[in-house]
mmCIF file of C-alpha atoms in Angstrom:
data_model
loop_
_atom_site.group_PDB
_atom_site.id
_atom_site.type_symbol
_atom_site.label_atom_id
_atom_site.label_comp_id
_atom_site.label_asym_id
_atom_site.label_seq_id
_atom_site.Cartn_x
_atom_site.Cartn_y
_atom_site.Cartn_z
ATOM 1 C CA MET A 1 -43.883 -66.442 -170.879
ATOM 2 C CA THR A 2 -47.624 -65.646 -170.894
ATOM 3 C CA GLY A 3 -49.587 -65.393 -167.578
ATOM 4 C CA ARG A 4 -51.729 -68.134 -166.119
ATOM 5 C CA LEU A 5 -54.953 -65.949 -166.740
ATOM 6 C CA GLU A 6 -53.705 -64.688 -169.914
ATOM 7 C CA GLY A 7 -56.475 -62.685 -171.759
ATOM 8 C CA ARG A 8 -59.240 -63.830 -169.484
ATOM 9 C CA ALA A 9 -61.802 -61.082 -168.114
ATOM 10 C CA ALA A 10 -62.642 -61.135 -164.419
ATOM 11 C CA ILE A 11 -64.428 -58.907 -161.724
ATOM 12 C CA VAL A 12 -63.090 -58.963 -158.180
ATOM 13 C CA THR A 13 -65.399 -57.389 -155.409
ATOM 14 C CA GLY A 14 -63.940 -55.344 -152.418
ATOM 15 C CA ALA A 15 -61.085 -54.671 -154.310
ATOM 16 C CA ALA A 16 -59.967 -51.406 -152.619
ATOM 17 C CA SER A 17 -57.872 -52.781 -150.112
ATOM 18 C CA GLY A 18 -56.834 -56.080 -148.092
ATOM 19 C CA ILE A 19 -57.639 -59.251 -150.026
ATOM 20 C CA GLY A 20 -59.640 -57.916 -152.986
ATOM 21 C CA GLN A 21 -56.648 -55.373 -153.577
ATOM 22 C CA ALA A 22 -54.154 -58.137 -153.613
ATOM 23 C CA THR A 23 -55.985 -60.395 -155.790
ATOM 24 C CA ALA A 24 -56.991 -57.817 -158.166
ATOM 25 C CA ASP A 25 -53.657 -57.255 -158.946
ATOM 26 C CA LEU A 26 -52.276 -60.624 -158.668
ATOM 27 C CA PHE A 27 -54.554 -61.404 -161.377
ATOM 28 C CA ALA A 28 -53.639 -58.357 -163.554
ATOM 29 C CA ARG A 29 -49.961 -59.499 -163.257
ATOM 30 C CA GLU A 30 -50.823 -62.932 -164.483
ATOM 31 C CA GLY A 31 -52.478 -61.406 -167.524
ATOM 32 C CA ALA A 32 -56.105 -61.163 -166.695
ATOM 33 C CA MET A 33 -58.158 -58.111 -167.448
ATOM 34 C CA VAL A 34 -59.709 -57.078 -164.254
ATOM 35 C CA LEU A 35 -62.734 -55.157 -163.285
ATOM 36 C CA ALA A 36 -61.975 -54.011 -159.742
ATOM 37 C CA VAL A 37 -65.089 -53.138 -157.807
ATOM 38 C CA ASP A 38 -65.549 -51.319 -154.608
ATOM 39 C CA LEU A 39 -67.623 -48.799 -152.317
ATOM 40 C CA PRO A 40 -67.364 -45.168 -153.702
ATOM 41 C CA GLY A 41 -65.036 -43.264 -151.532
ATOM 42 C CA LYS A 42 -62.988 -46.107 -150.847
ATOM 43 C CA GLY A 43 -59.861 -45.014 -152.815
ATOM 44 C CA LEU A 44 -60.434 -47.871 -155.514
ATOM 45 C CA ALA A 45 -58.758 -45.968 -158.159
ATOM 46 C CA GLU A 46 -55.766 -45.153 -156.019
ATOM 47 C CA ALA A 47 -55.328 -48.494 -155.063
ATOM 48 C CA HIS A 48 -54.764 -49.859 -158.502
ATOM 49 C CA ASP A 49 -52.003 -48.497 -161.039
ATOM 50 C CA HIS A 50 -52.188 -51.575 -163.355
ATOM 51 C CA ALA A 51 -53.180 -50.902 -166.887
ATOM 52 C CA TYR A 52 -55.029 -54.019 -166.618
ATOM 53 C CA VAL A 53 -57.192 -53.269 -163.925
ATOM 54 C CA THR A 54 -60.479 -50.938 -164.433
ATOM 55 C CA PRO A 55 -61.908 -49.398 -160.940
ATOM 56 C CA PHE A 56 -65.653 -49.571 -160.782
ATOM 57 C CA GLU A 57 -67.577 -48.289 -158.323
ATOM 58 C CA ALA A 58 -70.729 -50.002 -156.843
ATOM 59 C CA ASP A 59 -72.015 -51.327 -153.264
ATOM 60 C CA VAL A 60 -72.448 -54.797 -154.469
ATOM 61 C CA ALA A 61 -75.653 -54.808 -151.832
ATOM 62 C CA ALA A 62 -77.618 -52.060 -153.591
ATOM 63 C CA ASP A 63 -80.559 -52.607 -155.814
ATOM 64 C CA GLY A 64 -79.557 -53.642 -159.762
ATOM 65 C CA ALA A 65 -75.856 -53.458 -158.501
ATOM 66 C CA ALA A 66 -75.469 -57.061 -159.771
ATOM 67 C CA GLU A 67 -76.586 -56.051 -163.630
ATOM 68 C CA ARG A 68 -74.550 -52.931 -163.782
ATOM 69 C CA ILE A 69 -71.358 -54.524 -162.630
ATOM 70 C CA ILE A 70 -71.776 -57.701 -164.817
ATOM 71 C CA GLY A 71 -72.865 -55.170 -167.714
ATOM 72 C CA LYS A 72 -69.662 -52.933 -167.012
ATOM 73 C CA ALA A 73 -67.578 -55.894 -167.359
ATOM 74 C CA ILE A 74 -68.898 -57.210 -170.628
ATOM 75 C CA GLU A 75 -69.167 -53.285 -172.073
ATOM 76 C CA THR A 76 -65.404 -53.417 -171.270
ATOM 77 C CA PHE A 77 -64.023 -56.513 -171.949
ATOM 78 C CA GLY A 78 -66.614 -58.106 -174.269
ATOM 79 C CA LYS A 79 -66.717 -60.943 -172.267
ATOM 80 C CA LEU A 80 -66.278 -62.744 -168.760
ATOM 81 C CA ASP A 81 -64.490 -65.724 -167.573
ATOM 82 C CA ILE A 82 -63.873 -65.064 -163.647
ATOM 83 C CA LEU A 83 -66.440 -63.737 -160.977
ATOM 84 C CA TYR A 84 -64.548 -63.425 -157.408
ATOM 85 C CA ASN A 85 -67.155 -62.502 -154.994
ATOM 86 C CA ASN A 86 -64.662 -61.095 -152.358
ATOM 87 C CA ALA A 87 -66.617 -58.130 -150.835
ATOM 88 C CA GLY A 88 -67.624 -58.518 -147.176
ATOM 89 C CA VAL A 89 -68.650 -57.099 -143.779
ATOM 90 C CA SER A 90 -68.757 -58.075 -140.193
ATOM 91 C CA ARG A 91 -71.274 -56.359 -137.711
ATOM 92 C CA ASN A 92 -70.255 -58.304 -134.015
ATOM 93 C CA ALA A 93 -72.876 -58.246 -131.707
ATOM 94 C CA LEU A 94 -74.434 -60.792 -129.334
ATOM 95 C CA ALA A 95 -77.723 -62.111 -130.890
ATOM 96 C CA GLU A 96 -79.692 -60.845 -128.085
ATOM 97 C CA VAL A 97 -78.801 -57.246 -128.961
ATOM 98 C CA MET A 98 -78.069 -57.475 -132.570
ATOM 99 C CA THR A 99 -80.291 -54.897 -134.667
ATOM 100 C CA ASP A 100 -82.134 -55.815 -137.882
ATOM 101 C CA GLU A 101 -79.800 -53.256 -139.526
ATOM 102 C CA GLN A 102 -76.773 -55.164 -138.222
ATOM 103 C CA TRP A 103 -78.104 -58.374 -139.447
ATOM 104 C CA ASP A 104 -79.672 -57.183 -142.703
ATOM 105 C CA ILE A 105 -76.177 -55.483 -143.822
ATOM 106 C CA THR A 106 -74.247 -58.332 -143.217
ATOM 107 C CA LEU A 107 -76.350 -60.914 -145.197
ATOM 108 C CA ALA A 108 -77.005 -58.646 -148.026
ATOM 109 C CA VAL A 109 -73.106 -57.874 -148.929
ATOM 110 C CA ASN A 110 -71.729 -61.254 -147.726
ATOM 111 C CA LEU A 111 -74.390 -63.692 -149.156
ATOM 112 C CA THR A 112 -77.080 -62.276 -151.257
ATOM 113 C CA GLY A 113 -74.919 -59.713 -153.032
ATOM 114 C CA PRO A 114 -72.600 -62.640 -154.230
ATOM 115 C CA TYR A 115 -75.731 -64.883 -154.976
ATOM 116 C CA LYS A 116 -77.069 -61.739 -157.515
ATOM 117 C CA LEU A 117 -73.816 -61.355 -159.121
ATOM 118 C CA CYS A 118 -73.471 -65.240 -159.830
ATOM 119 C CA ARG A 119 -77.101 -64.970 -160.930
ATOM 120 C CA ALA A 120 -76.593 -62.504 -163.617
ATOM 121 C CA ALA A 121 -73.084 -63.640 -164.313
ATOM 122 C CA ILE A 122 -73.928 -67.196 -165.238
ATOM 123 C CA PRO A 123 -75.059 -66.388 -168.715
ATOM 124 C CA HIS A 124 -71.828 -64.876 -169.913
ATOM 125 C CA LEU A 125 -69.838 -67.749 -168.076
ATOM 126 C CA LYS A 126 -71.478 -70.277 -170.147
ATOM 127 C CA GLU A 127 -69.980 -68.580 -173.024
ATOM 128 C CA SER A 128 -66.230 -68.757 -171.136
ATOM 129 C CA PRO A 129 -63.542 -71.849 -172.250
ATOM 130 C CA ALA A 130 -62.408 -71.347 -168.847
ATOM 131 C CA PRO A 131 -65.293 -70.221 -166.507
ATOM 132 C CA ARG A 132 -64.743 -69.841 -162.755
ATOM 133 C CA ILE A 133 -67.063 -68.645 -159.846
ATOM 134 C CA ILE A 134 -65.133 -67.809 -156.465
ATOM 135 C CA SER A 135 -65.943 -66.501 -153.335
ATOM 136 C CA THR A 136 -64.431 -65.592 -149.994
ATOM 137 C CA ALA A 137 -66.129 -67.352 -147.006
ATOM 138 C CA SER A 138 -64.183 -67.958 -143.879
ATOM 139 C CA VAL A 139 -63.152 -70.670 -141.539
ATOM 140 C CA MET A 140 -66.032 -69.304 -139.574
ATOM 141 C CA ALA A 141 -68.511 -70.936 -142.182
ATOM 142 C CA ARG A 142 -67.833 -74.037 -140.281
ATOM 143 C CA MET A 143 -66.801 -72.604 -136.819
ATOM 144 C CA THR A 144 -68.154 -69.872 -134.427
ATOM 145 C CA ASP A 145 -67.256 -67.276 -131.608
ATOM 146 C CA TYR A 146 -69.280 -64.731 -129.824
ATOM 147 C CA GLY A 147 -71.248 -61.837 -131.579
ATOM 148 C CA LEU A 148 -70.690 -63.769 -134.864
ATOM 149 C CA SER A 149 -74.238 -65.005 -135.552
ATOM 150 C CA ALA A 150 -74.686 -63.071 -138.572
ATOM 151 C CA TYR A 151 -71.165 -63.469 -139.908
ATOM 152 C CA CYS A 152 -71.082 -66.936 -139.537
ATOM 153 C CA ALA A 153 -74.605 -67.590 -141.072
ATOM 154 C CA SER A 154 -73.739 -65.679 -143.999
ATOM 155 C CA LYS A 155 -70.410 -67.378 -144.586
ATOM 156 C CA ALA A 156 -71.830 -70.742 -143.724
ATOM 157 C CA GLY A 157 -74.533 -69.745 -146.613
ATOM 158 C CA VAL A 158 -71.569 -68.670 -148.877
ATOM 159 C CA ALA A 159 -70.255 -72.141 -148.555
ATOM 160 C CA GLY A 160 -73.783 -73.770 -149.190
ATOM 161 C CA MET A 161 -74.699 -71.702 -152.027
ATOM 162 C CA THR A 162 -71.285 -72.463 -153.857
ATOM 163 C CA ARG A 163 -71.472 -76.249 -153.430
ATOM 164 C CA THR A 164 -75.144 -76.063 -154.785
ATOM 165 C CA LEU A 165 -73.938 -73.724 -158.161
ATOM 166 C CA ALA A 166 -71.125 -76.316 -158.458
ATOM 167 C CA LEU A 167 -73.649 -78.769 -158.768
ATOM 168 C CA GLU A 168 -76.091 -76.942 -161.181
ATOM 169 C CA LEU A 169 -73.410 -75.159 -163.372
ATOM 170 C CA GLY A 170 -70.902 -78.246 -163.693
ATOM 171 C CA LYS A 171 -72.621 -79.632 -166.951
ATOM 172 C CA PHE A 172 -71.466 -75.922 -168.390
ATOM 173 C CA GLY A 173 -68.090 -76.465 -167.468
ATOM 174 C CA ILE A 174 -68.481 -73.576 -164.660
ATOM 175 C CA THR A 175 -66.360 -74.509 -161.674
ATOM 176 C CA CYS A 176 -67.539 -73.043 -158.446
ATOM 177 C CA ASN A 177 -65.107 -72.565 -155.117
ATOM 178 C CA TYR A 178 -65.011 -70.898 -151.802
ATOM 179 C CA ILE A 179 -61.924 -69.659 -150.035
ATOM 180 C CA GLU A 180 -62.086 -70.166 -145.984
ATOM 181 C CA PRO A 181 -59.502 -67.389 -144.723
ATOM 182 C CA GLY A 182 -58.394 -67.702 -141.070
ATOM 183 C CA ALA A 183 -56.897 -65.004 -139.162
ATOM 184 C CA ILE A 184 -55.758 -62.639 -142.257
ATOM 185 C CA HIS A 185 -54.403 -58.750 -141.836
ATOM 186 C CA THR A 186 -56.792 -56.794 -143.706
ATOM 187 C CA GLY A 187 -58.836 -53.546 -143.612
ATOM 188 C CA MET A 188 -61.518 -55.453 -141.804
ATOM 189 C CA THR A 189 -59.143 -56.918 -138.845
ATOM 190 C CA GLY A 190 -56.719 -54.074 -138.993
ATOM 191 C CA ALA A 191 -57.987 -52.328 -136.136
ATOM 192 C CA SER A 192 -57.751 -55.550 -133.861
ATOM 193 C CA PHE A 193 -54.766 -56.445 -135.033
ATOM 194 C CA ALA A 194 -53.232 -52.963 -134.417
ATOM 195 C CA ASP A 195 -53.193 -54.179 -130.776
ATOM 196 C CA GLU A 196 -49.775 -56.417 -130.625
ATOM 197 C CA ASN A 197 -51.271 -58.447 -127.745
ATOM 198 C CA ILE A 198 -54.361 -59.915 -130.083
ATOM 199 C CA ALA A 199 -52.276 -60.052 -133.236
ATOM 200 C CA THR A 200 -49.848 -62.048 -131.312
ATOM 201 C CA ILE A 201 -52.532 -64.464 -129.686
ATOM 202 C CA TRP A 202 -53.823 -65.248 -133.093
ATOM 203 C CA ALA A 203 -50.615 -65.607 -134.680
ATOM 204 C CA LYS A 204 -49.997 -67.918 -132.077
ATOM 205 C CA LYS A 205 -53.164 -69.947 -132.787
ATOM 206 C CA ALA A 206 -51.870 -70.808 -136.501
ATOM 207 C CA ALA A 207 -49.482 -73.921 -136.872
ATOM 208 C CA LEU A 208 -47.387 -71.424 -138.891
ATOM 209 C CA ARG A 209 -47.312 -68.901 -136.031
ATOM 210 C CA ARG A 210 -47.860 -65.894 -138.201
ATOM 211 C CA LEU A 211 -50.918 -64.103 -139.195
ATOM 212 C CA GLY A 212 -51.890 -64.324 -142.828
ATOM 213 C CA GLN A 213 -51.855 -61.375 -145.315
ATOM 214 C CA PRO A 214 -53.907 -60.573 -148.301
ATOM 215 C CA ILE A 215 -51.511 -62.130 -150.873
ATOM 216 C CA ASP A 216 -51.970 -65.529 -149.185
ATOM 217 C CA ILE A 217 -55.530 -65.493 -150.175
ATOM 218 C CA ALA A 218 -54.903 -64.002 -153.319
ATOM 219 C CA ARG A 219 -52.529 -66.921 -154.211
ATOM 220 C CA GLY A 220 -55.423 -69.382 -153.207
ATOM 221 C CA ALA A 221 -57.774 -67.356 -155.662
ATOM 222 C CA LEU A 222 -55.053 -67.412 -158.328
ATOM 223 C CA PHE A 223 -54.854 -71.204 -158.302
ATOM 224 C CA LEU A 224 -58.798 -71.682 -158.300
ATOM 225 C CA ALA A 225 -58.827 -69.297 -161.266
ATOM 226 C CA SER A 226 -56.384 -70.994 -163.371
ATOM 227 C CA ASP A 227 -56.439 -74.155 -165.555
ATOM 228 C CA ASP A 228 -54.905 -75.942 -162.580
ATOM 229 C CA ALA A 229 -58.111 -75.919 -160.821
ATOM 230 C CA GLY A 230 -59.921 -77.118 -163.857
ATOM 231 C CA PHE A 231 -61.231 -80.236 -162.036
ATOM 232 C CA VAL A 232 -61.927 -78.690 -158.927
ATOM 233 C CA SER A 233 -65.246 -77.614 -158.079
ATOM 234 C CA GLY A 234 -67.857 -77.193 -154.986
ATOM 235 C CA HIS A 235 -64.443 -76.927 -152.901
ATOM 236 C CA GLY A 236 -63.705 -75.132 -149.789
ATOM 237 C CA LEU A 237 -60.047 -74.181 -149.675
ATOM 238 C CA THR A 238 -58.889 -73.446 -146.453
ATOM 239 C CA VAL A 239 -55.965 -70.935 -146.218
ATOM 240 C CA ASP A 240 -55.460 -70.380 -142.361
ATOM 241 C CA GLY A 241 -51.725 -71.396 -142.019
ATOM 242 C CA GLY A 242 -52.979 -74.453 -139.566
ATOM 243 C CA LEU A 243 -55.278 -72.379 -137.533
ATOM 244 C CA THR A 244 -57.904 -74.745 -137.270
ATOM 245 C CA LEU A 245 -55.808 -77.949 -137.008
ATOM 246 C CA ARG A 246 -56.598 -77.902 -132.940
ATOM 247 C CA THR A 247 -59.906 -76.141 -132.582
#
């Protein structure tokens, strides 16, 4: 039996831990050749022992990073079928005291970096028989909370960018979708959820009464990357265990 992504070439950013690590490994188990991207010093190589996963250290927000990342994928695999923009940061601060640096890094990593990767990937995706662009947004793309002005703006931007790309690229058969995770236990949220009281509160908010795990989002990404989602484009897939049902 072949995997659902057999023979396809994929890029997964933010792949040293959490959602990115789970997705890169799941894609590889399903037959994809994966370029796993994350910052230097994040233990990227140690996070992946699958023969189909190639680690590549890069900062998605750095000048020229998109061209280097896409170029590495083409050099390594000879093609590109799937781009999964997953790398993300959060700099929480009330708007009145948020610094320019906090705002700029959040937008650079969460929105501008993915846009530049999409732009660099499009010419290669046009050559793929099953091209996919997937990005990690958040339920905060359409909700909010204190201190999240930059984060919410960046994730709403991911949603708007993805819908526009879906419209522009549909004639080439390129599907473009985004995922809206809820409360997921990842590296970004680990410090907060290490507090049992906080973890319990957020688990109770979800209809399924638990925190999400990285594999929950990875499975959603696999669906959007697979042939099963061949007629799905411009869609935001909410994977939140029912967190947003009552809010």
